[in-house]
Structure formats: structure tokens, C-alpha cells
Amino acid sequence: MPALTDLIEAGRPVEQHAPWRRAVVAPKIWNLAVEQLAAGHWSLLGLWAEPDTVHMALLDAVRDIGVISLKCAGGRYPSVGQRHPPALRLERAAADLFGLLPQGLPDTRRWLDHGQWGVSHPLAAGALAAEASAAPAHAPAMASYRFLPAEGESLHQIPVGPVHAGIIEPGHFRFTASGEIVVRLEERLGYVHKGIEGLMAGSPVERAAKLAGRTSGDSTVAYSLAFARAVEAALGVEVPLRAVWLRALMAELERLANHLGDIGAICNDAAFVLMHAHCGVLRERVLRASDAAFGHRLMRDRIVPGGVASDLSEEGTAAVRSVVTEIRQRFPHLVELYDNTASLQDRTVATGRLKPALVRQYAAGGYVGRASGREFDARRSPGYPPYDELAFDVPLLQEGDVNARVWIRIREVEQSLSLTEQILQRLPGGPIRVDVAGASVAQTGVTKTGGPCEGMALVEGFRGDILAWLRIGEGGMIECCHLRDPSWFQWPLLEAAIEGNIVADFPLCNKSFNCSYSGHDL
Amino acid sequence: MRKHLFEGLTRLPLTERPPKASQTAIDELARGLDGAARKRLGRSLSIRAVDAGSCNGCELEMHALNNAFYDVERFGIRFVASPRHADVLLVTGPVTKNMREALKWTYDATPNPKWVVALGDCGRNGGCFAGSYAVVGGVSEVLPVDLHIPGCPPSPIEILKGLLALLERVNAKTAAPRG
């Protein structure tokens, strides 16, 4: 079995790419990597494109990370999804945006492009772009979508969305059911595609940072952090220590708020409103403490390339301490209530079971992965400061049902409380931001060797690992940027988890995953 | 379970109630909202939320309106599952082109009289997504908007203030609302 590093050395390494390496490889090497993925030795961390290149971020058996890139001669490249299904939707998305054709891809339907943009392949360059702008917009009939068939006696279909019944993001679910039993669920996403990659290209770093922070509203801290770390890696900027710790504090507050909200919401979908009400109170307290500490309830635009935008005052510290104390008092009672309520357990235990093998294949992160035996947490591996100096456990379960996903979140709430306390205890003093625009590379836009610089980051959001990759070119402008939400590898698993369950349990399964629509659609 | 129910009997409610001496913003709003909603729409104002491309930040704060602190249902304001039950469409996002049609359909399915509120900075003019090939750039490009509530995202208090403003405007209108 080759190591990722062998493949990278076999290719043409890119000079300025940090902190992990990237190499432009030949099709043979590309296919060798696909073999490793298909055999289950490696994990896919992301697949994205540029007008004439396709990139793949990989994690190998010894947890080494790297990127391999393939020049697409004639706009074509050998499909990864053909042999490794987790790449399928990513390849469809890249085909929509850049017009790159994955050879052998078994599913060539459009994914993000619903035929509404008035342009094909909006991010393509050269001849393809000229052709795209000359091409008339798709006729509405072209936008009709061919759902995968499910045939059999007495099967019926239930179409749901894109506008759902609750206060929830838009997407379409096509259920095929036999009586009450779901035999197939097919998702259709892309409704909230905003063209973030297109907007980032050619933008100054500050504007791109704002866009990154609006990729998925509930993970605004995690996205800002991922983007900032990628910029800092590219420019070789060192962030002041206090900022590093404040960033972690924000990330843990965000995780707390989301987990608390979701634990309650899952119970609410099992008609147990009491938990929802109590968890909602704790979530609101966290949001108010975050507001007191950082001046915004969701802490949007508080993490910026170079550090953080606002410092923590004494009142802010007191607010965070007080919310931790309150959750420590109240949360154990709620956990007990969850654990001892038969009507609730009846709905969550053994519901929406997700097999560990699938989770491994898709390299699913977050509570979806950890509830099905995949122990991966970007805070620990590859890890980033200050987590290497903090004590915390990564909870792990094997059952893979709704109940297991709830328990992982419960345990993570406890871990985040402990992390928050540790951070407050050890928070160093000093400055909170350095000037990124002043970094020598940024001023000229080129490195010493004369090329643009590239950076990458893997950050643990509340849903799982978020990948950010970018290139900074002349004048310190973002040349291209790709953000990969954890949901890319979780949405397909929801389709698998619901199979054989009753339609009425879909909200429970769905909420226990809580995949992002906006983060996925970009 | 039992413990929680017993505690519920003795503990004070969390809702920030219409006031006595203290004049916080939410207290004032609560009173104003209560009165205005009742005058115009009896005891109910039904809201259908439509995410037309938001990052989900606005939705989080809409959810917060239902928590025990804000508890909007006490004013007769509630979020409903169908546009057919709604008086108000609360629309978020820069309206992606992929959602434009669904948004129009939702509007058409809402019975008259109806009002449209665009929530958040994106809903006003596309916010930082304006200019993208994939967005329309503001709710008013697709639907007649009665009110914008700015913010990124607006806090629950700001959303309440906006709804109050809408109700007051609706009350002030003598002519029949737009159909």
C-alpha cells in the first residue's frame, strides 16, 4: 500500500502550499489514489475544481494529509465517483460550475445547476466560458429532473420541498414508500446555491472572509476560522496567542449552542416538547453570553484573518462563566430526563441506523461519524492550537442510531463545557490581531520564488470537519477558494439511514443528522 | 420527568413579561405588539417562513422567537406550516435563482390579504451575495415587499420590532390591502 507522500513525490510538487503538500500528478498517479480510496485505505477530504484542473484532498492510512491535482486535457478527467461513490456529488457540482467532464461518472445529472442561472458552467474559463455565455439559458423544460426509479407493487412517492413545513432551509426529498416503510429516499439539493466560489475569486481577503462567514449561518465561527487559518497558512502569518485561545472559546460556544438546540429539537420531533423548551432556554443563554462576550449572538465576523476582531472583557468573561455554571447545573437533569423517558427512547433507539462501514467509506465527520464508530475529530487530528494544550475526550459509539447521535452530542456538550472552562482559566494576555495585509507576501502578492501562495485548513465545526483551500495571487487578492462542508459526506448517508424506517421517523433521522443546506449548496 | 413538572409549578416563568416598573425594550415591544395584533387581526398573526437562499442565520433567530424568553405565541403570533394558513410571508436570503420559482409559488398559495417581510441584509438587496450569477438580489426583485428588517442576522428583538412596525402600518392603512 503506497503512502500519500509517495504519490506527492511522484508528481510535480507545488512550491508554496501550506501546511500540507500539493502536487500536480499524472493520470496514472491519480488513478492509483482512486484505487486507494476505493479499497477503503484512504479517505476523501474534498474534491474541487478550477477551470482546467481538478483537485483532491486526501487522508491516508497514517492520517497524513495532502492534495493531488490533475490537469484536465480537453476538459476531461477520469471519474473518482465511478469507483468511490463519496466523490459523486462533488464531481457533479464541479461539472456544473466548471464544465469539467468526469469520464465514467455513472450519474451525469446536474446537481447545483437547476437550469435557472441563465449561464452554463459559470466558473469556466477560456473557450468553454465563451461558449457558455453564448449559449441561451436552459428552457424551463430542461430543468426537469429525472429522479432515480424505485419500482414494485404498491409503491408510492411522496415529494417534499423545497419549501418545508417548518422554519428550515430549502431542499427537495423524494420518498418512495411501501405503505409506511421508506424503500428509497432521494435528495435533490442546490436550491440555496449562492455562487460563493465565484464571488470570492478576485476579491480582497477581507471580503472573502465575510463570504466564508456566511457559508452556513450556524457554523459562522467554524467557517471564519477555517478560512482565516487557510489565509494565514498561505501567507505564513503567525496569529497572536490570545487570539488563538479566543478563537477556540468562540468555537466551543458555537458548538454548545448548536448541540443544545439540536438535542431539544430532536426530542421535539419525537413529540417531547419539554426537552425542547428546556434546551431552548440553555441555547438562548449561550447566545446571550456570546453576545456579551463578543458583541454578536452568533459571533459573526469576529474571527478574521490575522486574529480576532474583538477582545474579551471582564464582563464578557463573567457572562461566559455564568452560562457554563448554569448549564452544569441544569443539563444533567435534562440528560436524565432524556435517558428515562420511555416514549422518547422508543422513538430514538434503533431508529435511522447507519452502518459503520458506510461511515468509514464516506469519511463522515462529526457526530454522524462518531455515533457509528469513526473516531475522527479535526481538533485532535490533524489538530490545531490551542487544542494540543487542552484536555478533552472524543466520544465514540457504535450503534449509529438516532439515540447514539443524541448521546454523542450530550457528551460533546460536557466536553465543550470543560474546554470553555480550561480556556478561560488559561487565556493569555497580549494583542489579538496582526495585520495580514502587511504580511510581506500579501503586499506583493507573490512569494520569494515568484509564484502565488496557497493555504489549506481543516477545522472541526459542530457538524464535523470543514475544509478550506485557497490561493492568494497578485495584490493579495483571492484567486480561488473552495470550502467543503461536512454535509457533503453526510447527506448521502441520510438516504441510507432512512431506508426501512417509517416515513414518520424521517424528521427524527433528519434532525439527528442536521446537515447544512447552505453549506453544501455554497 | 415528575421532578420537572413539580419544579414547573414553583419556578417563576422565564418569559420576559409585559412590564411593571422596568422599561426594557422587549417589554415595550411586547405591549405594543399585543395591542396592534389584536386590533387588526383578532388574536392571531400567522407567519410562513420562507428561506429563499439564506445562510440559515436568520432562521436560527426566528427559531429563538419561539423559545421561553420571547415566546411569541403569547401575542397570537405563530409560525405555520403552510402558506395557505399564513397572513405574512417572512422571507430570508438574497433569493437564489434556484429558489425564485418556489418563492413565487409560495406567495401565490398565500391567501389575501397578505404581507411580505424581507428579513436580514441579504433579503434587502442580496447583501454580500449581490452580483452573483446565482442570486436575484433581494426579495423585492420577486415579490412586493411591505417591510425590510435589517441585520445579519437581526436579533429576535429586532424581528419583533419589525413585526410590530408591520402591524402598525397595516392598522394605519385605510385602503384595502394589496391583493
Short mmCIF file of C-alpha atoms in Angstrom, two decimals, chain A residues 125-490:
data_model
loop_
_atom_site.label_atom_id
_atom_site.label_comp_id
_atom_site.label_asym_id
_atom_site.label_seq_id
_atom_site.Cartn_x
_atom_site.Cartn_y
_atom_site.Cartn_z
CA ALA A 125 -12.57 29.88 -18.40
CA GLY A 126 -11.48 30.27 -21.98
CA ALA A 127 -13.38 28.65 -24.82
CA LEU A 128 -15.86 26.95 -22.54
CA ALA A 129 -16.79 30.24 -20.86
CA ALA A 130 -17.28 31.94 -24.24
CA GLU A 131 -19.46 29.07 -25.32
CA ALA A 132 -21.35 29.32 -22.03
CA SER A 133 -22.16 32.99 -22.38
CA ALA A 134 -23.20 32.48 -26.00
CA ALA A 135 -25.48 29.58 -25.09
CA PRO A 136 -29.09 30.52 -24.41
CA ALA A 137 -30.42 29.91 -20.93
CA HIS A 138 -31.86 26.46 -20.43
CA ALA A 139 -35.51 26.26 -21.29
CA PRO A 140 -37.61 25.53 -18.21
CA ALA A 141 -38.34 22.06 -19.59
CA MET A 142 -34.62 21.35 -19.43
CA ALA A 143 -34.74 21.95 -15.73
CA SER A 144 -36.96 18.95 -15.10
CA TYR A 145 -35.09 16.39 -13.07
CA ARG A 146 -35.08 12.68 -13.53
CA PHE A 147 -35.31 11.01 -10.12
CA LEU A 148 -33.91 7.52 -9.74
CA PRO A 149 -36.56 4.84 -10.17
CA ALA A 150 -37.92 2.54 -7.50
CA GLU A 151 -40.30 0.00 -8.92
CA GLY A 152 -42.52 -2.57 -7.28
CA GLU A 153 -46.07 -3.36 -6.40
CA SER A 154 -47.96 -0.70 -4.39
CA LEU A 155 -45.03 1.68 -4.14
CA HIS A 156 -45.93 5.32 -3.96
CA GLN A 157 -43.92 8.52 -4.00
CA ILE A 158 -44.04 11.42 -1.55
CA PRO A 159 -42.42 14.62 -2.82
CA VAL A 160 -41.42 17.07 -0.09
CA GLY A 161 -39.98 20.56 -0.54
CA PRO A 162 -38.09 22.61 -1.48
CA VAL A 163 -40.26 24.72 0.87
CA HIS A 164 -40.65 22.63 4.03
CA ALA A 165 -43.27 22.86 6.74
CA GLY A 166 -41.04 24.28 9.45
CA ILE A 167 -38.53 27.09 9.77
CA ILE A 168 -35.91 25.21 7.83
CA GLU A 169 -33.67 25.55 4.81
CA PRO A 170 -34.95 24.53 1.38
CA GLY A 171 -34.25 21.23 -0.32
CA HIS A 172 -36.27 18.52 -2.00
CA PHE A 173 -36.83 14.99 -0.73
CA ARG A 174 -38.37 12.33 -2.90
CA PHE A 175 -39.57 9.40 -0.81
CA THR A 176 -40.67 6.14 -2.33
CA ALA A 177 -42.66 4.20 0.24
CA SER A 178 -44.32 0.85 0.56
CA GLY A 179 -47.12 1.64 2.95
CA GLU A 180 -45.33 3.36 5.80
CA ILE A 181 -41.90 1.94 5.05
CA VAL A 182 -39.41 4.07 3.13
CA VAL A 183 -37.78 1.99 0.40
CA ARG A 184 -35.85 4.83 -1.18
CA LEU A 185 -35.13 8.43 -0.35
CA GLU A 186 -33.51 10.63 -2.92
CA GLU A 187 -32.37 14.13 -2.09
CA ARG A 188 -32.23 16.97 -4.52
CA LEU A 189 -30.20 19.92 -3.27
CA GLY A 190 -28.70 23.08 -4.71
CA TYR A 191 -31.65 25.39 -4.02
CA VAL A 192 -29.56 27.75 -1.91
CA HIS A 193 -26.55 27.88 -4.23
CA LYS A 194 -25.32 31.46 -3.99
CA GLY A 195 -22.16 31.19 -6.07
CA ILE A 196 -19.78 31.82 -3.18
CA GLU A 197 -16.69 30.48 -5.01
CA GLY A 198 -17.43 32.77 -7.94
CA LEU A 199 -17.85 35.79 -5.66
CA MET A 200 -14.61 35.05 -3.83
CA ALA A 201 -12.49 34.85 -6.95
CA GLY A 202 -10.80 38.20 -7.42
CA SER A 203 -11.98 39.55 -4.05
CA PRO A 204 -9.76 41.08 -1.38
CA VAL A 205 -9.16 38.80 1.61
CA GLU A 206 -11.50 40.83 3.88
CA ARG A 207 -14.46 40.49 1.53
CA ALA A 208 -13.82 36.79 1.02
CA ALA A 209 -13.66 36.34 4.81
CA LYS A 210 -17.15 37.84 5.12
CA LEU A 211 -18.45 35.44 2.47
CA ALA A 212 -16.80 32.50 4.22
CA GLY A 213 -18.54 33.50 7.46
CA ARG A 214 -21.86 33.37 5.65
CA THR A 215 -21.46 29.93 4.11
CA SER A 216 -23.50 28.28 6.83
CA GLY A 217 -25.02 30.55 9.48
CA ASP A 218 -24.92 28.07 12.34
CA SER A 219 -21.21 27.45 11.72
CA THR A 220 -20.15 31.02 11.12
CA VAL A 221 -17.35 30.75 13.71
CA ALA A 222 -16.05 27.48 12.29
CA TYR A 223 -16.08 28.77 8.71
CA SER A 224 -14.40 32.04 9.64
CA LEU A 225 -11.78 30.03 11.49
CA ALA A 226 -11.19 27.63 8.60
CA PHE A 227 -10.89 30.49 6.12
CA ALA A 228 -8.62 32.54 8.39
CA ARG A 229 -6.34 29.59 9.07
CA ALA A 230 -6.05 28.87 5.34
CA VAL A 231 -5.12 32.51 4.64
CA GLU A 232 -2.60 32.52 7.46
CA ALA A 233 -1.08 29.25 6.25
CA ALA A 234 -0.75 30.66 2.75
CA LEU A 235 0.89 33.91 3.88
CA GLY A 236 2.89 32.41 6.71
CA VAL A 237 1.26 34.71 9.23
CA GLU A 238 1.52 33.88 12.91
CA VAL A 239 -1.55 34.76 14.97
CA PRO A 240 -1.13 36.25 18.46
CA LEU A 241 -1.57 33.69 21.23
CA ARG A 242 -4.54 35.41 22.85
CA ALA A 243 -6.40 35.36 19.54
CA VAL A 244 -5.76 31.63 19.15
CA TRP A 245 -7.37 30.97 22.53
CA LEU A 246 -10.28 33.36 21.94
CA ARG A 247 -10.99 31.60 18.65
CA ALA A 248 -11.28 28.29 20.46
CA LEU A 249 -13.57 29.88 23.03
CA MET A 250 -15.88 31.08 20.26
CA ALA A 251 -15.78 27.69 18.56
CA GLU A 252 -16.79 25.91 21.75
CA LEU A 253 -19.60 28.40 22.45
CA GLU A 254 -20.88 27.81 18.92
CA ARG A 255 -20.72 24.05 19.40
CA LEU A 256 -22.57 24.34 22.74
CA ALA A 257 -25.36 26.48 21.29
CA ASN A 258 -25.88 24.19 18.31
CA HIS A 259 -25.78 20.92 20.24
CA LEU A 260 -28.16 22.24 22.90
CA GLY A 261 -30.58 23.48 20.28
CA ASP A 262 -30.46 20.23 18.33
CA ILE A 263 -30.80 17.88 21.30
CA GLY A 264 -34.03 19.70 22.15
CA ALA A 265 -35.19 19.78 18.54
CA ILE A 266 -34.66 16.04 18.07
CA CYS A 267 -36.81 15.38 21.16
CA ASN A 268 -39.38 17.82 19.81
CA ASP A 269 -39.66 15.70 16.67
CA ALA A 270 -40.47 12.78 18.96
CA ALA A 271 -43.32 14.88 20.41
CA PHE A 272 -41.42 15.54 23.64
CA VAL A 273 -41.73 19.30 23.86
CA LEU A 274 -40.48 19.63 27.43
CA MET A 275 -36.88 18.86 26.42
CA HIS A 276 -37.15 21.29 23.53
CA ALA A 277 -38.28 24.08 25.84
CA HIS A 278 -35.52 23.47 28.39
CA CYS A 279 -32.78 23.02 25.82
CA GLY A 280 -34.05 26.14 24.03
CA VAL A 281 -33.55 28.12 27.24
CA LEU A 282 -29.97 26.92 27.62
CA ARG A 283 -29.24 27.66 23.96
CA GLU A 284 -30.59 31.20 24.34
CA ARG A 285 -28.39 31.68 27.41
CA VAL A 286 -25.34 30.68 25.38
CA LEU A 287 -26.28 33.11 22.60
CA ARG A 288 -26.70 35.93 25.11
CA ALA A 289 -23.38 35.13 26.75
CA SER A 290 -21.73 35.11 23.31
CA ASP A 291 -23.29 38.49 22.64
CA ALA A 292 -22.00 39.83 25.95
CA ALA A 293 -18.55 38.39 25.30
CA PHE A 294 -18.06 39.19 21.62
CA GLY A 295 -20.81 41.62 20.66
CA HIS A 296 -22.80 39.31 18.40
CA ARG A 297 -25.13 36.44 19.28
CA LEU A 298 -23.70 34.14 16.60
CA MET A 299 -20.23 35.75 16.79
CA ARG A 300 -20.29 36.57 13.09
CA ASP A 301 -17.23 38.32 11.60
CA ARG A 302 -15.45 38.01 14.97
CA ILE A 303 -12.73 35.73 13.66
CA VAL A 304 -10.73 37.45 10.94
CA PRO A 305 -7.53 36.56 9.08
CA GLY A 306 -4.74 37.62 11.42
CA GLY A 307 -6.64 37.15 14.68
CA VAL A 308 -9.96 38.15 16.17
CA ALA A 309 -11.97 41.34 15.75
CA SER A 310 -12.99 41.94 19.36
CA ASP A 311 -11.40 41.26 22.70
CA LEU A 312 -12.99 39.61 25.69
CA SER A 313 -13.75 41.98 28.56
CA GLU A 314 -14.22 41.14 32.23
CA GLU A 315 -17.98 41.37 31.83
CA GLY A 316 -17.77 39.02 28.88
CA THR A 317 -15.73 36.54 30.86
CA ALA A 318 -18.26 36.71 33.69
CA ALA A 319 -21.12 36.10 31.27
CA VAL A 320 -19.44 33.01 29.83
CA ARG A 321 -18.55 31.69 33.28
CA SER A 322 -22.10 32.17 34.42
CA VAL A 323 -23.61 30.31 31.46
CA VAL A 324 -21.22 27.40 31.99
CA THR A 325 -22.29 27.21 35.63
CA GLU A 326 -25.94 27.26 34.69
CA ILE A 327 -25.60 24.53 32.07
CA ARG A 328 -23.59 22.44 34.52
CA GLN A 329 -26.49 22.73 36.97
CA ARG A 330 -29.38 22.15 34.60
CA PHE A 331 -28.09 19.92 31.83
CA PRO A 332 -27.58 16.71 33.90
CA HIS A 333 -31.29 16.77 34.82
CA LEU A 334 -32.20 17.04 31.16
CA VAL A 335 -29.90 14.16 30.28
CA GLU A 336 -31.58 12.10 32.97
CA LEU A 337 -34.95 13.06 31.57
CA TYR A 338 -33.85 12.00 28.10
CA ASP A 339 -32.49 8.72 29.37
CA ASN A 340 -35.51 7.84 31.50
CA THR A 341 -38.39 8.71 29.23
CA ALA A 342 -39.65 5.53 27.61
CA SER A 343 -41.74 7.29 24.96
CA LEU A 344 -38.66 9.15 23.79
CA GLN A 345 -36.35 6.15 23.81
CA ASP A 346 -38.98 4.24 21.91
CA ARG A 347 -38.57 6.68 19.04
CA THR A 348 -34.80 7.17 19.06
CA VAL A 349 -33.32 3.74 19.86
CA ALA A 350 -32.68 1.64 16.75
CA THR A 351 -34.14 4.37 14.50
CA GLY A 352 -32.20 5.58 11.45
CA ARG A 353 -29.34 3.16 11.93
CA LEU A 354 -26.22 3.96 9.95
CA LYS A 355 -23.66 1.21 9.41
CA PRO A 356 -20.04 1.85 10.47
CA ALA A 357 -18.79 0.57 7.09
CA LEU A 358 -20.70 3.31 5.25
CA VAL A 359 -19.48 5.97 7.62
CA ARG A 360 -15.89 4.85 7.04
CA GLN A 361 -16.35 4.78 3.29
CA TYR A 362 -17.76 8.31 3.26
CA ALA A 363 -15.29 9.55 5.88
CA ALA A 364 -18.23 11.17 7.63
CA GLY A 365 -17.17 13.57 10.34
CA GLY A 366 -18.78 14.94 13.48
CA TYR A 367 -21.49 13.21 15.49
CA VAL A 368 -22.65 11.30 12.38
CA GLY A 369 -19.25 9.60 12.14
CA ARG A 370 -18.59 9.28 15.85
CA ALA A 371 -22.00 7.69 16.53
CA SER A 372 -21.09 4.98 14.01
CA GLY A 373 -17.60 4.17 15.18
CA ARG A 374 -15.46 6.61 13.16
CA GLU A 375 -13.18 8.37 15.59
CA PHE A 376 -12.16 11.49 13.75
CA ASP A 377 -12.06 14.96 15.21
CA ALA A 378 -10.05 17.63 13.41
CA ARG A 379 -9.30 19.29 16.75
CA ARG A 380 -7.27 16.22 17.63
CA SER A 381 -6.02 15.04 14.26
CA PRO A 382 -4.51 16.84 12.37
CA GLY A 383 -5.09 19.12 15.37
CA TYR A 384 -4.51 22.84 15.73
CA PRO A 385 -3.76 25.18 18.60
CA PRO A 386 -4.77 25.61 21.34
CA TYR A 387 -6.39 22.14 21.41
CA ASP A 388 -3.00 20.45 21.69
CA GLU A 389 -2.74 22.07 25.13
CA LEU A 390 -6.28 21.27 26.26
CA ALA A 391 -7.66 18.09 27.81
CA PHE A 392 -10.73 16.64 26.14
CA ASP A 393 -12.24 13.33 25.05
CA VAL A 394 -13.66 12.49 21.66
CA PRO A 395 -16.76 10.44 22.48
CA LEU A 396 -17.36 7.36 20.33
CA LEU A 397 -20.30 4.97 19.92
CA GLN A 398 -21.00 2.10 17.54
CA GLU A 399 -24.81 1.84 17.37
CA GLY A 400 -25.28 4.52 14.70
CA ASP A 401 -28.94 5.20 15.52
CA VAL A 402 -30.68 8.47 16.39
CA ASN A 403 -30.10 7.70 20.06
CA ALA A 404 -26.34 7.32 19.54
CA ARG A 405 -26.18 10.64 17.68
CA VAL A 406 -28.02 12.29 20.59
CA TRP A 407 -25.61 10.76 23.12
CA ILE A 408 -22.54 11.88 21.18
CA ARG A 409 -23.92 15.42 21.29
CA ILE A 410 -24.65 15.11 25.02
CA ARG A 411 -21.07 14.02 25.65
CA GLU A 412 -19.76 16.81 23.42
CA VAL A 413 -21.74 19.38 25.39
CA GLU A 414 -19.95 18.15 28.51
CA GLN A 415 -16.58 18.28 26.75
CA SER A 416 -17.24 21.80 25.45
CA LEU A 417 -18.14 22.99 28.94
CA SER A 418 -14.84 21.65 30.23
CA LEU A 419 -12.93 23.17 27.29
CA THR A 420 -14.59 26.53 27.85
CA GLU A 421 -13.52 26.48 31.50
CA GLN A 422 -9.98 25.47 30.63
CA ILE A 423 -9.73 28.25 28.05
CA LEU A 424 -10.99 30.91 30.46
CA GLN A 425 -8.56 29.70 33.08
CA ARG A 426 -5.52 29.85 30.85
CA LEU A 427 -6.38 32.67 28.45
CA PRO A 428 -3.11 34.54 27.78
CA GLY A 429 -2.90 38.31 27.52
CA GLY A 430 -1.50 40.40 24.70
CA PRO A 431 -2.58 41.60 21.28
CA ILE A 432 -5.47 39.96 19.44
CA ARG A 433 -4.69 40.68 15.80
CA VAL A 434 -1.86 41.15 13.36
CA ASP A 435 -2.12 42.97 10.08
CA VAL A 436 -2.45 40.38 7.34
CA ALA A 437 -2.35 42.96 4.57
CA GLY A 438 1.05 43.99 5.90
CA ALA A 439 2.49 40.50 5.52
CA SER A 440 5.31 40.70 3.01
CA VAL A 441 3.79 38.15 0.69
CA ALA A 442 0.43 39.87 0.67
CA GLN A 443 1.88 43.21 -0.31
CA THR A 444 3.46 41.90 -3.44
CA GLY A 445 1.04 39.05 -3.94
CA VAL A 446 3.89 36.75 -4.82
CA THR A 447 6.24 34.61 -2.81
CA LYS A 448 10.00 34.87 -2.89
CA THR A 449 10.05 32.31 -5.64
CA GLY A 450 7.69 34.41 -7.72
CA GLY A 451 4.56 32.26 -7.55
CA PRO A 452 1.24 32.78 -5.81
CA CYS A 453 0.75 31.17 -2.40
CA GLU A 454 -1.76 28.56 -1.37
CA GLY A 455 -3.14 27.61 2.02
CA MET A 456 -5.38 24.96 3.46
CA ALA A 457 -7.10 24.30 6.77
CA LEU A 458 -9.17 21.58 8.35
CA VAL A 459 -11.28 22.80 11.27
CA GLU A 460 -13.80 21.00 13.45
CA GLY A 461 -17.22 22.67 13.25
CA PHE A 462 -20.12 21.35 15.30
CA ARG A 463 -21.16 19.10 12.36
CA GLY A 464 -17.68 17.82 11.63
CA ASP A 465 -14.58 18.78 9.71
CA ILE A 466 -14.71 21.82 7.41
CA LEU A 467 -12.04 22.09 4.73
CA ALA A 468 -10.85 25.41 3.36
CA TRP A 469 -8.45 25.69 0.43
CA LEU A 470 -7.40 28.89 -1.30
CA ARG A 471 -4.84 30.61 -3.45
CA ILE A 472 -3.77 34.21 -2.96
CA GLY A 473 -2.42 35.93 -6.03
CA GLU A 474 -1.23 39.32 -7.09
CA GLY A 475 -2.13 42.28 -4.89
CA GLY A 476 -3.20 39.93 -2.11
CA MET A 477 -6.42 39.04 -3.90
CA ILE A 478 -8.07 35.65 -3.51
CA GLU A 479 -7.59 33.85 -6.81
CA CYS A 480 -9.75 30.90 -5.91
CA CYS A 481 -11.19 29.40 -2.79
CA HIS A 482 -13.05 26.20 -2.06
CA LEU A 483 -14.91 25.48 1.17
CA ARG A 484 -16.12 21.94 1.80
CA ASP A 485 -18.89 21.48 4.34
CA PRO A 486 -19.05 18.25 6.40
CA SER A 487 -22.54 17.76 5.00
CA TRP A 488 -21.19 16.69 1.59
CA PHE A 489 -20.32 13.35 3.14
CA GLN A 490 -23.34 13.19 5.48
#
